[in-house]
PDB file of C-alpha atoms in Angstrom:
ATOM      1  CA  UNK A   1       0.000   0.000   0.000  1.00 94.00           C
ATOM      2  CA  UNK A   2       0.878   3.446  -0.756  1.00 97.00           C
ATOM      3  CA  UNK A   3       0.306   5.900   1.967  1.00 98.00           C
ATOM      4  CA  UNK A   4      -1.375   9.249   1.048  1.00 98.00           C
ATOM      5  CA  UNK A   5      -0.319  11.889   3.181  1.00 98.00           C
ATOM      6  CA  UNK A   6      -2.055  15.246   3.186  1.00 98.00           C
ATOM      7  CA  UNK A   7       0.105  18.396   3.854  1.00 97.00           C
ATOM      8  CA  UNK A   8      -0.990  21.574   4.403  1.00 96.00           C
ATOM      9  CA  UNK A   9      -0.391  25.045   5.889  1.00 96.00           C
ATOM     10  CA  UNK A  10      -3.341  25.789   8.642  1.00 96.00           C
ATOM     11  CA  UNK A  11      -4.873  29.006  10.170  1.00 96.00           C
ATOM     12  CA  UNK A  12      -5.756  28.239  13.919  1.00 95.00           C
ATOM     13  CA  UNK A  13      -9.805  27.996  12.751  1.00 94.00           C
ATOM     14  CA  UNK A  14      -9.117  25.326   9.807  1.00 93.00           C
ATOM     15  CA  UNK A  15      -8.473  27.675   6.750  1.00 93.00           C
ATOM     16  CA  UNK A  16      -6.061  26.525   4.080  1.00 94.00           C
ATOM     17  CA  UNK A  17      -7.334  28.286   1.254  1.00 88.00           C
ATOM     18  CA  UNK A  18      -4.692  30.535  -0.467  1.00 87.00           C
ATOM     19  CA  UNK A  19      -1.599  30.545   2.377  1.00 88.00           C
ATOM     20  CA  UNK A  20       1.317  31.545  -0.405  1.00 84.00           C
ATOM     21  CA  UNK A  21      -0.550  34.606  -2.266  1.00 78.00           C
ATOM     22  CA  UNK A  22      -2.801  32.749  -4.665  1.00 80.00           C
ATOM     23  CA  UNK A  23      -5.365  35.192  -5.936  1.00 78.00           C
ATOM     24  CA  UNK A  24      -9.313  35.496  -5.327  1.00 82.00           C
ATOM     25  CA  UNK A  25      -9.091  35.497  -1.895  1.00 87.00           C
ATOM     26  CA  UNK A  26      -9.322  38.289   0.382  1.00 87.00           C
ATOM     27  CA  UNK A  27      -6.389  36.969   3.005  1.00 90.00           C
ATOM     28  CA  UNK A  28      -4.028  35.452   0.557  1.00 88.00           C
ATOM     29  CA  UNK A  29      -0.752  35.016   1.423  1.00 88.00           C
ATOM     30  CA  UNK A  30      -1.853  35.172   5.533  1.00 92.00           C
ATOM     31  CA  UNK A  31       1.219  32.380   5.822  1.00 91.00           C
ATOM     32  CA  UNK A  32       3.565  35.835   5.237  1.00 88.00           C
ATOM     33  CA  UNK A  33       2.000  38.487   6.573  1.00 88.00           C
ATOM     34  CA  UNK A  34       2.628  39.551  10.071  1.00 86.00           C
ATOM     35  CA  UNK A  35       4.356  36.275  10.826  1.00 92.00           C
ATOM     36  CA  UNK A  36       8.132  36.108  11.085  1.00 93.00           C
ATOM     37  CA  UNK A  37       9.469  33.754   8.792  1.00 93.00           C
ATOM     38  CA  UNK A  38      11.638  30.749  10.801  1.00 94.00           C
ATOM     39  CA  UNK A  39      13.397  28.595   8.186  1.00 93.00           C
ATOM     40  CA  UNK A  40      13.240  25.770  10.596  1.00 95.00           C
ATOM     41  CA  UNK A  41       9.628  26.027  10.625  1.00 95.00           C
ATOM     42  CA  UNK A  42       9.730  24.407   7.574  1.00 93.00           C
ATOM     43  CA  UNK A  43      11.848  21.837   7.512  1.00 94.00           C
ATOM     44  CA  UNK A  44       9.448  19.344   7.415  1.00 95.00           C
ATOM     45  CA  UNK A  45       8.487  20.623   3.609  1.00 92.00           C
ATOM     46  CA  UNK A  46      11.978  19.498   2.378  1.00 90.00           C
ATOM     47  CA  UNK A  47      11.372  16.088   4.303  1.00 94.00           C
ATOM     48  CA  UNK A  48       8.071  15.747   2.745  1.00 94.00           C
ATOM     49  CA  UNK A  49       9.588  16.495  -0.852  1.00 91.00           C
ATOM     50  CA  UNK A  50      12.886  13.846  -0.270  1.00 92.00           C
ATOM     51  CA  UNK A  51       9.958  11.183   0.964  1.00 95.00           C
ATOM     52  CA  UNK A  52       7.342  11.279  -1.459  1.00 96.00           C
ATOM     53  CA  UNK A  53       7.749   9.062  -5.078  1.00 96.00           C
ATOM     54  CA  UNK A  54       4.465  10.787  -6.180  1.00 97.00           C
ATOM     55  CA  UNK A  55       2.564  14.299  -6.090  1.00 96.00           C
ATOM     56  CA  UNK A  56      -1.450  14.158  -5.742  1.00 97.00           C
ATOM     57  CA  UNK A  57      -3.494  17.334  -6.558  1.00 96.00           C
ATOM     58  CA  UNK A  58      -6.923  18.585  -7.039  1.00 95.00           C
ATOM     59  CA  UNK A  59      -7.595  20.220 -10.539  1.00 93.00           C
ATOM     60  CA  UNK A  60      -7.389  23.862  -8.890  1.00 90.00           C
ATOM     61  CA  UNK A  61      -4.076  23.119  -7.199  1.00 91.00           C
ATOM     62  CA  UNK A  62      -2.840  21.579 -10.677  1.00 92.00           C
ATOM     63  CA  UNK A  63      -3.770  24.740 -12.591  1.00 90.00           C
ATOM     64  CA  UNK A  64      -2.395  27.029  -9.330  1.00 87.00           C
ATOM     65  CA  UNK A  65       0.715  25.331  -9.368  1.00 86.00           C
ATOM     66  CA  UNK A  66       1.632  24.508 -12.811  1.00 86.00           C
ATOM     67  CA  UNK A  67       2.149  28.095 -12.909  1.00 83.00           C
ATOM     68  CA  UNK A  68       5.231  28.644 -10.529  1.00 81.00           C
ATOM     69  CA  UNK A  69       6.464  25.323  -9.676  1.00 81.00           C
ATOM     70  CA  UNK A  70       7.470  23.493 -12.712  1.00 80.00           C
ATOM     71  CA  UNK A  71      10.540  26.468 -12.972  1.00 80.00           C
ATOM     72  CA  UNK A  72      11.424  26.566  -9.432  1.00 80.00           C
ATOM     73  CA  UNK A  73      14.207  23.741  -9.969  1.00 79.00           C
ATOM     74  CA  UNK A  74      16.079  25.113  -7.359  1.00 81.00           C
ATOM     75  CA  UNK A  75      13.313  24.799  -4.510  1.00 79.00           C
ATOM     76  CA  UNK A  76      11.701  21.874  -5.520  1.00 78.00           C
ATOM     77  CA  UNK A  77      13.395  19.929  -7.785  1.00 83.00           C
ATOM     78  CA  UNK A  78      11.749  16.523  -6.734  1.00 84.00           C
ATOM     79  CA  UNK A  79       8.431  17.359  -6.714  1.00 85.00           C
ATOM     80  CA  UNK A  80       9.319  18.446 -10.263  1.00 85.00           C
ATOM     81  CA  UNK A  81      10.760  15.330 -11.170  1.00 88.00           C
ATOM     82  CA  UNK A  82       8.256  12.923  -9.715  1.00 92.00           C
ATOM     83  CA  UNK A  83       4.791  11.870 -10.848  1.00 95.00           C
ATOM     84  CA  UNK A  84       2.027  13.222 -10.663  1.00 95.00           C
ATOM     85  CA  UNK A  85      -1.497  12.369 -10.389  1.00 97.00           C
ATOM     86  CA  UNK A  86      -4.845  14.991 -10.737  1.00 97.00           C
ATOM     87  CA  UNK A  87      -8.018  14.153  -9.400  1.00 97.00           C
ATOM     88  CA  UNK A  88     -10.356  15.390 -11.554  1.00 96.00           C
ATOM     89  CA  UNK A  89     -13.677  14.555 -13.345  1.00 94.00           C
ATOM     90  CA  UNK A  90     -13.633  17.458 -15.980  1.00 95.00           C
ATOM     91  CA  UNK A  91      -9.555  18.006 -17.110  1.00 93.00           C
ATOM     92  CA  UNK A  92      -8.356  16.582 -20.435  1.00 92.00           C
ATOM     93  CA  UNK A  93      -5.275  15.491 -21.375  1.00 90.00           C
ATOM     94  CA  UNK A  94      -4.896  19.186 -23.581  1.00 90.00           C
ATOM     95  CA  UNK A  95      -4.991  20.320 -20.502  1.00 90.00           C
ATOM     96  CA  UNK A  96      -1.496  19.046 -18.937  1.00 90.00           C
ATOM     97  CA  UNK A  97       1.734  20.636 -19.454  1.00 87.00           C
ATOM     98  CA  UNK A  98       4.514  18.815 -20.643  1.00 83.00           C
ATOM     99  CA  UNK A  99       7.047  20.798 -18.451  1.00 84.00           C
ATOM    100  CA  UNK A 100       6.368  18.863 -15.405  1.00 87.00           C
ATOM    101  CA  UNK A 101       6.994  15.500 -15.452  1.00 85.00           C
ATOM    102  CA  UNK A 102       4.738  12.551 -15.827  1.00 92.00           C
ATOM    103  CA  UNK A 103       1.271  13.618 -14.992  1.00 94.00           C
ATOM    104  CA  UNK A 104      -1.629  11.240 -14.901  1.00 96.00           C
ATOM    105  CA  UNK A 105      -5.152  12.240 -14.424  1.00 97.00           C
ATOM    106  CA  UNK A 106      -7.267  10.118 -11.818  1.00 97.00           C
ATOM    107  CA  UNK A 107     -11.519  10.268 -12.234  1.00 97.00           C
ATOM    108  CA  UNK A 108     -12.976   9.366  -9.453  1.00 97.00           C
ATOM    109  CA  UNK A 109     -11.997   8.183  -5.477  1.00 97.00           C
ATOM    110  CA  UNK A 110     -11.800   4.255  -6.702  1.00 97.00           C
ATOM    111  CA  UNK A 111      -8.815   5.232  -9.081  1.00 97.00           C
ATOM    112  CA  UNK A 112      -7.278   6.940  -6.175  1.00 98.00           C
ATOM    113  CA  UNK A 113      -7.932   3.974  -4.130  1.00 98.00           C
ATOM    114  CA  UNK A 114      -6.419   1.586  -6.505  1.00 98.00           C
ATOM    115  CA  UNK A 115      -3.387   3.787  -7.075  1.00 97.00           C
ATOM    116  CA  UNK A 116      -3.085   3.785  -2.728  1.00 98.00           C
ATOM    117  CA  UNK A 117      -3.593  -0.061  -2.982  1.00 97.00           C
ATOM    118  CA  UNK A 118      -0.910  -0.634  -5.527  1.00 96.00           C
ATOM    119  CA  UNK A 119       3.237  -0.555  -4.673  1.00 95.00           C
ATOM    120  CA  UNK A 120       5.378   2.317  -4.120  1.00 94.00           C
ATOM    121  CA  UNK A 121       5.998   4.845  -1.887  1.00 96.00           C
ATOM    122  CA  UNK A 122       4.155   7.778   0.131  1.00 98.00           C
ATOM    123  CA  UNK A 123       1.834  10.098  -2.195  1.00 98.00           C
ATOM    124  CA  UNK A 124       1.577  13.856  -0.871  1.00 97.00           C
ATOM    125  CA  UNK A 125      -0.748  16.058  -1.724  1.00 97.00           C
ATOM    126  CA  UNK A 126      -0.605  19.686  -1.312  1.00 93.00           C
ATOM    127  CA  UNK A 127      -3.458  22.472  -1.458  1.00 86.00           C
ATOM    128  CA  UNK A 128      -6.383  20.648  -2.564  1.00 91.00           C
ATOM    129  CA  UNK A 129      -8.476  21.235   0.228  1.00 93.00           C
ATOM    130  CA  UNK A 130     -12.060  19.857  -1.867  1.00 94.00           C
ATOM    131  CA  UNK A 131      -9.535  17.022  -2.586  1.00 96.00           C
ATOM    132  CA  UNK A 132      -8.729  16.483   0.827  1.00 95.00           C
ATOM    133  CA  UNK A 133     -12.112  16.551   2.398  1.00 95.00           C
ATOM    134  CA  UNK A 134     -13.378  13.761   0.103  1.00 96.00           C
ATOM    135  CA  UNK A 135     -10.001  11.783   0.501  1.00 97.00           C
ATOM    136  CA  UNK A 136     -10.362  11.895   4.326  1.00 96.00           C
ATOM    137  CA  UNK A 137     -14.432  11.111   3.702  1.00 95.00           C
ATOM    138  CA  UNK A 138     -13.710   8.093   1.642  1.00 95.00           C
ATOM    139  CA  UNK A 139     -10.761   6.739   5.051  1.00 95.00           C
ATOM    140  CA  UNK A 140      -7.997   7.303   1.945  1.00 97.00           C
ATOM    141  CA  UNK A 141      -5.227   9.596   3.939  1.00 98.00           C
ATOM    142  CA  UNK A 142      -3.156   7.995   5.896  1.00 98.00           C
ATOM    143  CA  UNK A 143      -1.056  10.682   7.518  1.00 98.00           C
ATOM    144  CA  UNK A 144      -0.981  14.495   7.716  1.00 98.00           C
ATOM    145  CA  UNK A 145       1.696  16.923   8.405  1.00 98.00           C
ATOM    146  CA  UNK A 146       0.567  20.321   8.882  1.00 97.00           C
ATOM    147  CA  UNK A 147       2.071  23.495   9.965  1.00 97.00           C
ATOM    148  CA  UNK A 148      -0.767  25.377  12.044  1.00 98.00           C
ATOM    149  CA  UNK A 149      -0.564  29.454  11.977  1.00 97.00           C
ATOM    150  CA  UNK A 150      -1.306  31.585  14.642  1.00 97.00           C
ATOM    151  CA  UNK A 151      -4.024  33.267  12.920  1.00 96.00           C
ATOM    152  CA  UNK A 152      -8.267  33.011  12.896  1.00 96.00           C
ATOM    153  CA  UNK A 153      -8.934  33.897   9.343  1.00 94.00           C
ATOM    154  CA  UNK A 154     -13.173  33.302   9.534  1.00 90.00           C
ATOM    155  CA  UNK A 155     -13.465  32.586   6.403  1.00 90.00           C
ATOM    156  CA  UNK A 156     -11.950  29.941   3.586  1.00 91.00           C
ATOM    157  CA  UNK A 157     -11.630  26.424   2.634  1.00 92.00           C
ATOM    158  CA  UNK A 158     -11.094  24.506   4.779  1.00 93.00           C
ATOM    159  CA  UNK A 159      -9.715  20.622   4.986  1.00 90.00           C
ATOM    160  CA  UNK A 160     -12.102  19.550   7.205  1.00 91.00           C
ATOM    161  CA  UNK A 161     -15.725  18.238   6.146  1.00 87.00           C
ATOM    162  CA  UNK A 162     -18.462  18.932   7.625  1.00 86.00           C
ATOM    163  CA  UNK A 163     -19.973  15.680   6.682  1.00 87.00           C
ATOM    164  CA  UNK A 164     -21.840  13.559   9.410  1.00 87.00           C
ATOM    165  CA  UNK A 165     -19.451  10.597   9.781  1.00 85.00           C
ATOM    166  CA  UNK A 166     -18.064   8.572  12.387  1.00 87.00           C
ATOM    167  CA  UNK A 167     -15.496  10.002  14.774  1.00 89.00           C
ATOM    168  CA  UNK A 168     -11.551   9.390  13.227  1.00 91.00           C
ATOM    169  CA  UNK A 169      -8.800   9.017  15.645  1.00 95.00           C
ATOM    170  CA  UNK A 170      -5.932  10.321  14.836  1.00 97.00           C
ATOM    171  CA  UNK A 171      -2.034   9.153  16.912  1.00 98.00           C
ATOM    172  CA  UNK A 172       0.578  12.639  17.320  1.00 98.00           C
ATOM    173  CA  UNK A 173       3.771  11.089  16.318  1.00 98.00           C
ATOM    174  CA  UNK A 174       5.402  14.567  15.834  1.00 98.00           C
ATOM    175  CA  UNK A 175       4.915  18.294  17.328  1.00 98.00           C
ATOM    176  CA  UNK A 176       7.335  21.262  17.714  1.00 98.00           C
ATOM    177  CA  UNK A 177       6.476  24.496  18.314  1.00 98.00           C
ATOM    178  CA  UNK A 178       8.193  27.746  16.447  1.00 97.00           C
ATOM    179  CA  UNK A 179       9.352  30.821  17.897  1.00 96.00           C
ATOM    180  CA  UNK A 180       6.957  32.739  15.205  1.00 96.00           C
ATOM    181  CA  UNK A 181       4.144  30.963  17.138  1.00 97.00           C
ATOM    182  CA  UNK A 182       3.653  28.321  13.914  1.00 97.00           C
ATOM    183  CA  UNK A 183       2.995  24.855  15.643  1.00 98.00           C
ATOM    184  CA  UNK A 184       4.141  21.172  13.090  1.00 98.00           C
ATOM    185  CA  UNK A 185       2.016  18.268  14.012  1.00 98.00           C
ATOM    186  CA  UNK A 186       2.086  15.145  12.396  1.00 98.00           C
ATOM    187  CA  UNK A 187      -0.763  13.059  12.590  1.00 98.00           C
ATOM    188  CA  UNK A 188      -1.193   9.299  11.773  1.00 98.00           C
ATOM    189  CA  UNK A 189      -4.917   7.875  11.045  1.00 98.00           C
ATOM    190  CA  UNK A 190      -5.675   5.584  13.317  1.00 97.00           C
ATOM    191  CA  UNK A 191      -7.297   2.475  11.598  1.00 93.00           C
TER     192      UNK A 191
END
């Protein structure tokens, strides 16, 4: 099995829509402003890009990232490198660029599942928060490592569904906190 881990950078009240600057939302780039960077603080994104053998996005993330990533070879050269898969019902294959690596496009939560079930290693996916509500919905992340900002935005996307499900456990196998106030905890699903 391939373990999907879900990354992501968090405002205190569960907001990870638009952290870096993305446009269309009226707090983009809150992960910058008024929050001292501390290159530590992120460590755990190089970790995350040496440990993954595949990159999972939703189609908004794809689009979002496809335009800074694929020539940032000097920040992340192996998410560049590795595959990639896109979750999405309504992007063609015109659609993907051929500057960035394999990319495969996935329909539907069974072809994710399948993909989990088959070998290889860990599968990250970044952004994506519709993507990450119905992978944690459908029990298909394994693991997440977020980095949690000292901020209450209100309003945003958040990871979390609000779906009526059963309660999911989840084990702390990692925690620091920053002296910007930015807390990393990693998360295991508990099955």
């Amino acid at each position: 099995m391939r373990p999907i881990v879900y990354t992501a950078f968090m405002s205190i009240d569960g907001v990870v829509e638009g952290p870096g600057g993305e446009p269309g939302y009226r707090n983009s780039g809150w992960t910058f402003q008024d929050i001292e960077f501390v290159p530590e603080a992120y460590e755990i994104k190089g970790r995350e890009q040496n440990e993954a053998t595949a990159l999972m996005l939703g189609r908004i993330s794809y689009e979002s990232f496809l335009q800074v990533w694929p020539s940032m070879t000097d920040e992340f050269p192996g998410y560049n490198a590795m595959p990639k898969f896109v979750v999405s019902s309504s992007l063609g294959a015109a659609d993907l660029v051929d500057n960035w690596g394999e990319t495969t496009i996935l329909r539907d939560l069974d072809e994710v599942r399948e993909l989990r079930e088959g070998d290889g290693g860990p599968i990250i996916v970044h952004g994506s928060a519709t993507l990450a509500r119905n992978l944690s919905d459908a029990g298909l992340i394994d693991r997440y490592h977020l980095l949690v900002f000292p901020v209450v935005l209100g309003a945003g996307k958040s990871m979390w569904s609000d779906t009526d499900k059963d309660k999911q456990l989840l084990e702390l196998t990692e925690s620091e906190r920053f002296a910007n106030g930015v807390q990393k905890l990693v998360y295991n699903v508990v099955r």
